[in-house]
XYZ file of N, CA and C in Angstrom:
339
model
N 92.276 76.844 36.252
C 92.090 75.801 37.249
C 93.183 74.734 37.141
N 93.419 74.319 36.290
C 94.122 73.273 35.809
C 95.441 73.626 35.998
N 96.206 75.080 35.777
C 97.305 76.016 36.038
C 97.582 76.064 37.625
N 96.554 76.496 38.551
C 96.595 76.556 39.947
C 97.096 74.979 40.285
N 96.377 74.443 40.125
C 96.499 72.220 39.816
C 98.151 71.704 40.170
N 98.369 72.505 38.717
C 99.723 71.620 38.314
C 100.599 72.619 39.686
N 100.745 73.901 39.657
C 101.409 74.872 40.473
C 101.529 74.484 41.949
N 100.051 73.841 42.713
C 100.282 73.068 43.616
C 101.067 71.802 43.180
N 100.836 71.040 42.848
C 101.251 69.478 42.782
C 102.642 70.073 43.041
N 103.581 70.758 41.858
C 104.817 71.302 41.830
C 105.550 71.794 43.552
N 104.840 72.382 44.143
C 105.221 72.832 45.238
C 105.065 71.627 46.453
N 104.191 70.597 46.271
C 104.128 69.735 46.798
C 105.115 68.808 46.861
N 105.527 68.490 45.762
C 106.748 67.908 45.004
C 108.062 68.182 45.378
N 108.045 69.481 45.326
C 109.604 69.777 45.899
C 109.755 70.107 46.925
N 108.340 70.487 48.229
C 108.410 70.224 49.506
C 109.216 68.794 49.973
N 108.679 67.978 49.099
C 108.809 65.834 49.650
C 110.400 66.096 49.152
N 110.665 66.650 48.396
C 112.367 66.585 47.993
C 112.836 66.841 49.000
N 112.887 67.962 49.754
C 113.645 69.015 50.919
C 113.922 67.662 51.423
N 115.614 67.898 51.530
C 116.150 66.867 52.477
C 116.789 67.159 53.241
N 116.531 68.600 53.801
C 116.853 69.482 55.214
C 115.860 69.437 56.533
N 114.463 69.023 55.939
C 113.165 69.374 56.692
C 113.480 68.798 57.728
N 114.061 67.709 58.152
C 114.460 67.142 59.141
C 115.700 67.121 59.732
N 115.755 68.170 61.040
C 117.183 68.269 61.778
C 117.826 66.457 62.222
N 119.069 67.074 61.953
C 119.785 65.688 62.274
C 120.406 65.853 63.657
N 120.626 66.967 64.219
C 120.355 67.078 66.008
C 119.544 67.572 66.232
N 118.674 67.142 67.288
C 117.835 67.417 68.363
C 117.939 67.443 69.785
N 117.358 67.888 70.295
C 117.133 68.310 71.703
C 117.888 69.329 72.200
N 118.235 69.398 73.442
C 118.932 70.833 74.182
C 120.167 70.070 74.507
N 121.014 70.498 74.058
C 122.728 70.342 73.904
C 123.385 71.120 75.176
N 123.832 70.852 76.003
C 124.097 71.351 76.940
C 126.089 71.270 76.832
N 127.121 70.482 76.298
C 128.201 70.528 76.306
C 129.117 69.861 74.843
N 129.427 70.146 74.355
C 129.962 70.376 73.039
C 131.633 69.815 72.802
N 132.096 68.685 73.048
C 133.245 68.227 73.366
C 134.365 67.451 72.237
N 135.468 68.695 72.094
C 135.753 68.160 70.467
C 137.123 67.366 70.963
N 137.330 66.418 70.132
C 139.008 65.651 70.247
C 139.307 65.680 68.955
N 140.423 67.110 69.203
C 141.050 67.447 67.905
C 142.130 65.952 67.482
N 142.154 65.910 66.180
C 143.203 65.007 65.470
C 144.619 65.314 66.137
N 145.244 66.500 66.650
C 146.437 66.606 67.280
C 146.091 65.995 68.707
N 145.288 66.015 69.284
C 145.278 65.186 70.604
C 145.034 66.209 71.090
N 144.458 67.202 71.216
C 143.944 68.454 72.050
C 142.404 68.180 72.586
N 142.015 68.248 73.440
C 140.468 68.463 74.046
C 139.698 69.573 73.993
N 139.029 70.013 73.544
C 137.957 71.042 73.480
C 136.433 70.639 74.152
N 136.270 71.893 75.284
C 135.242 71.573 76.075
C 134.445 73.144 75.884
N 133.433 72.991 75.422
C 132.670 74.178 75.267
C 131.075 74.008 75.768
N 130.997 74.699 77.087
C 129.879 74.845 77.253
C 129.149 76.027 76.879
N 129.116 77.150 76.437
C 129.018 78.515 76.539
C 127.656 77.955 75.284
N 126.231 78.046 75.469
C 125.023 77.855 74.758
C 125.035 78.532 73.616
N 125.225 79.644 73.596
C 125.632 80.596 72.128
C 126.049 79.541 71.385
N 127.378 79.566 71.494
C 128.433 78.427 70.917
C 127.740 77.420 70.031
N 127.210 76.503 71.155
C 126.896 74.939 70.557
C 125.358 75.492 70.014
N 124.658 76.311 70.015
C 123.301 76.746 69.203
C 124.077 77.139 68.016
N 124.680 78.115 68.012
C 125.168 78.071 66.472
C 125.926 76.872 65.181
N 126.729 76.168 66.190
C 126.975 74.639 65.605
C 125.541 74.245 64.848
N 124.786 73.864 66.361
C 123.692 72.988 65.911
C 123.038 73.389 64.487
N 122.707 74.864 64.715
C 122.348 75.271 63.769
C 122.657 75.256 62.398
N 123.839 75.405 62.059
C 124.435 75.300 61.032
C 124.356 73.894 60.767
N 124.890 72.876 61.504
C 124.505 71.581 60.848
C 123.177 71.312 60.300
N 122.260 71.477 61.248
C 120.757 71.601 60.554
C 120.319 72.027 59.581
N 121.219 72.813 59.720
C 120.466 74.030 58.372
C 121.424 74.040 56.597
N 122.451 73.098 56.999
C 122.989 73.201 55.774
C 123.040 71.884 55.170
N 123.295 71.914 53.877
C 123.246 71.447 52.708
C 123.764 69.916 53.176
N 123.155 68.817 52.948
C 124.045 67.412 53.048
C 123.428 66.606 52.040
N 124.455 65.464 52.258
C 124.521 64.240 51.213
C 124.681 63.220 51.559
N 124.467 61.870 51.151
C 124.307 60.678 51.618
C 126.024 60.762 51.769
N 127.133 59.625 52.599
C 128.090 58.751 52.203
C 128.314 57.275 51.983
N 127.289 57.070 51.566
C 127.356 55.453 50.794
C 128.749 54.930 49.599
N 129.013 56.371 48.965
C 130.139 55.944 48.194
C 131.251 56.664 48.519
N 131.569 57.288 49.819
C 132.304 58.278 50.297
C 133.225 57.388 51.107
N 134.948 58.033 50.949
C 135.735 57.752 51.808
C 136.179 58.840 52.497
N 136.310 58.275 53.921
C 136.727 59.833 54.613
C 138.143 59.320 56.036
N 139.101 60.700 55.785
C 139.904 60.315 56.763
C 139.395 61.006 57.780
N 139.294 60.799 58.649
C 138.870 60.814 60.200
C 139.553 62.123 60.601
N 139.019 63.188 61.152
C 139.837 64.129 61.984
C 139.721 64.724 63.422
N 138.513 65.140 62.912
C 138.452 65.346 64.711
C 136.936 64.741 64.955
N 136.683 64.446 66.555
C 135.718 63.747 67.133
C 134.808 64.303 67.914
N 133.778 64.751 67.759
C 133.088 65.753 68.102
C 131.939 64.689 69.457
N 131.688 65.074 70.541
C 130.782 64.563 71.496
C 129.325 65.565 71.937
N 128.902 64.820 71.761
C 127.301 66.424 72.372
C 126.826 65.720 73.130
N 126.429 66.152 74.318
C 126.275 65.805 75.893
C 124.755 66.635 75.752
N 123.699 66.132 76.292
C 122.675 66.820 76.642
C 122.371 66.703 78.035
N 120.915 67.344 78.275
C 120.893 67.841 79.948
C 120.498 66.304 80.945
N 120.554 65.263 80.345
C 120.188 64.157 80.963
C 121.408 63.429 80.652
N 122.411 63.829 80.164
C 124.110 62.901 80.344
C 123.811 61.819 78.798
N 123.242 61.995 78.381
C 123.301 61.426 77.055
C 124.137 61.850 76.059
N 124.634 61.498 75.700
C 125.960 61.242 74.513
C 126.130 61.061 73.426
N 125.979 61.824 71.948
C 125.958 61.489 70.428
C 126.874 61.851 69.640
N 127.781 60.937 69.204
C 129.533 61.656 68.006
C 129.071 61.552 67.286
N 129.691 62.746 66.367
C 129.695 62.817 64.782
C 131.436 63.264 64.781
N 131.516 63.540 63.183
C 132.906 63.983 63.082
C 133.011 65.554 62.374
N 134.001 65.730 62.475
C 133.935 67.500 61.757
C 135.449 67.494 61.095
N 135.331 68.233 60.091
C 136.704 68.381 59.350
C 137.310 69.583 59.258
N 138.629 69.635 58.967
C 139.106 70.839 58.520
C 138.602 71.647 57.428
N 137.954 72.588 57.436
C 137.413 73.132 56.386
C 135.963 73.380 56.955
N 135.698 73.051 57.608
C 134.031 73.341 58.125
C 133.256 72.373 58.122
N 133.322 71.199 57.654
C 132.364 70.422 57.190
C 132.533 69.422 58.416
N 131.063 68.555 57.965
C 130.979 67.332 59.416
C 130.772 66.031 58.496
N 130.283 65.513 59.406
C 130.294 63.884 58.676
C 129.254 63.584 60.290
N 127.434 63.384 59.986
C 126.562 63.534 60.704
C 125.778 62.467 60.788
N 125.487 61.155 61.297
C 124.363 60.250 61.256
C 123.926 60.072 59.917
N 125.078 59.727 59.295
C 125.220 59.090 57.685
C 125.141 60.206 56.956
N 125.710 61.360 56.986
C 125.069 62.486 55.962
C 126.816 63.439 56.127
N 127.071 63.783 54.999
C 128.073 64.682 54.973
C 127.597 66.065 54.638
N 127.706 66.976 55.848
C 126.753 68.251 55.602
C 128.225 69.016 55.574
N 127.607 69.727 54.252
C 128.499 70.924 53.690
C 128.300 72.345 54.550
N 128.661 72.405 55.586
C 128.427 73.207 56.781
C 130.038 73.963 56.896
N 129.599 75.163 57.147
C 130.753 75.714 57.111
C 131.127 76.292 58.807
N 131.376 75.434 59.606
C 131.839 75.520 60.938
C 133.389 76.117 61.293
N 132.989 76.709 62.389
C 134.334 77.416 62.906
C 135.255 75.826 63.191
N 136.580 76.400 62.914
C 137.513 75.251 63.133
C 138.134 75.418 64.180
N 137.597 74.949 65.519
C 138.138 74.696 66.959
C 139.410 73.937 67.221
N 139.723 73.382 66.929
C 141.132 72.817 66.428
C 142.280 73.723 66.232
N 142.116 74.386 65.465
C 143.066 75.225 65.169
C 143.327 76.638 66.276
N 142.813 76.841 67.053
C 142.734 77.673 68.042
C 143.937 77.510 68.801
């Protein structure tokens, strides 16, 4: 009894840890608009596309940047179906920089295309 006890509490415990449980985009993303660091525009509507982004940001690994410096590269825009508008940033290498969170996301690099 006491074994079952602790085994819950434990799983309870590291449920409240998960600091993924909560997506950092939401809603239906309808246009996906990057301003590469060279000055190039990227406009991607194609839903595949920006579902797999989303996804991957959601779903991967992040960290606070409270003690983080970051150089700026490219400027990412997400447009949803009511004209609403939310930037984050994305780097060379895959990674973003998300509503205070640096998610270790390994994204296609549109930029370089």
């Amino acid at each position: 009894m006491k074994r079952g006890l602790l085994y819950c509490f434990c799983f309870i415990f590291l449920g409240a840890c998960n600091q993924y449980s909560e997506p950092l985009i939401q809603g239906e993303i309808v246009k996906l608009i990057i301003e590469c660091e060279s000055g190039e525009t990227i406009e991607i509507v194609e839903q595949k596309t920006i579902n797999k982004v989303l996804k991957d940001i959601n779903q991967s690994r992040r960290e606070g940047t409270q003690e983080m410096e970051f150089s700026i590269e490219h400027q990412v825009t997400l447009e949803n179906s009511d004209g609403e508008t939310e930037s984050f940033y994305f780097f060379n290498g895959g990674k973003a920089l998300v509503s205070g969170y640096y998610v270790h996301s390994n994204l296609e690099d549109f930029c370089e295309k």
